[in-house]
């Protein structure tokens, strides 16, 4: 897996002060994407064990509420192994901190794939759905377009249906 950047103290991608990682590579290529530099799978930097260690160290502070995973596309086939390693390592080390993940995949589709479902089992919140330029809404706090949903993943997996986490 490759990644584009890591933000050490991010306040725009989830509640509280967070560490964010932007994975590299996306095939959706949504019109008006806010992060087109993350689309090319050959861009960015190689995600290594050292990167994982650095990422976990950045999350150590009590000031850090959680980890946010964006892209690119975290649930693209090329990124699944790396993202799974990140979420499992994070949850083992920081069970009381949360993970937010943004994906163009719909929750209902993501749970049909074994690796994607394992990732979802380790995260707390998901903003799902591709960005749709005609539905763009700059007033949304966690999403870019009105078609996207803010999902409580733990509750959704228990109920076997999408449970929204609140307003966007």
mmCIF file of N, CA and C in Angstrom, residues 13 25 28-29 66 99 101 118 122 145 165:
data_model
loop_
_atom_site.group_PDB
_atom_site.id
_atom_site.type_symbol
_atom_site.label_atom_id
_atom_site.label_comp_id
_atom_site.label_asym_id
_atom_site.label_seq_id
_atom_site.Cartn_x
_atom_site.Cartn_y
_atom_site.Cartn_z
ATOM 1 N N UNK A 13 -11.315 16.304 10.155
ATOM 2 C CA UNK A 13 -11.738 14.984 9.682
ATOM 3 C C UNK A 13 -12.139 14.083 10.844
ATOM 4 N N UNK A 25 -4.361 6.092 -4.005
ATOM 5 C CA UNK A 25 -5.008 5.274 -5.017
ATOM 6 C C UNK A 25 -6.517 5.274 -4.925
ATOM 7 N N UNK A 28 -12.427 5.671 -8.385
ATOM 8 C CA UNK A 28 -13.715 6.352 -8.543
ATOM 9 C C UNK A 28 -13.569 7.654 -9.322
ATOM 10 N N UNK A 29 -12.488 8.408 -9.056
ATOM 11 C CA UNK A 29 -12.230 9.669 -9.762
ATOM 12 C C UNK A 29 -13.465 10.567 -9.814
ATOM 13 N N UNK A 66 -8.554 10.147 18.172
ATOM 14 C CA UNK A 66 -8.655 8.970 17.319
ATOM 15 C C UNK A 66 -7.900 9.122 16.018
ATOM 16 N N UNK A 99 -11.940 5.219 15.421
ATOM 17 C CA UNK A 99 -11.461 5.268 14.035
ATOM 18 C C UNK A 99 -12.626 5.708 13.150
ATOM 19 N N UNK A 101 -13.516 6.386 9.005
ATOM 20 C CA UNK A 101 -13.045 6.014 7.679
ATOM 21 C C UNK A 101 -13.994 6.579 6.627
ATOM 22 N N UNK A 118 -13.759 -7.103 7.666
ATOM 23 C CA UNK A 118 -12.823 -7.137 8.802
ATOM 24 C C UNK A 118 -12.365 -5.722 9.172
ATOM 25 N N UNK A 122 -13.387 -3.175 12.828
ATOM 26 C CA UNK A 122 -12.409 -2.479 13.666
ATOM 27 C C UNK A 122 -12.576 -0.975 13.690
ATOM 28 N N UNK A 145 -20.922 15.721 -0.080
ATOM 29 C CA UNK A 145 -22.191 15.761 -0.824
ATOM 30 C C UNK A 145 -23.298 15.087 -0.013
ATOM 31 N N UNK A 165 -25.091 7.733 12.464
ATOM 32 C CA UNK A 165 -24.446 8.186 13.698
ATOM 33 C C UNK A 165 -24.919 9.572 14.110
#
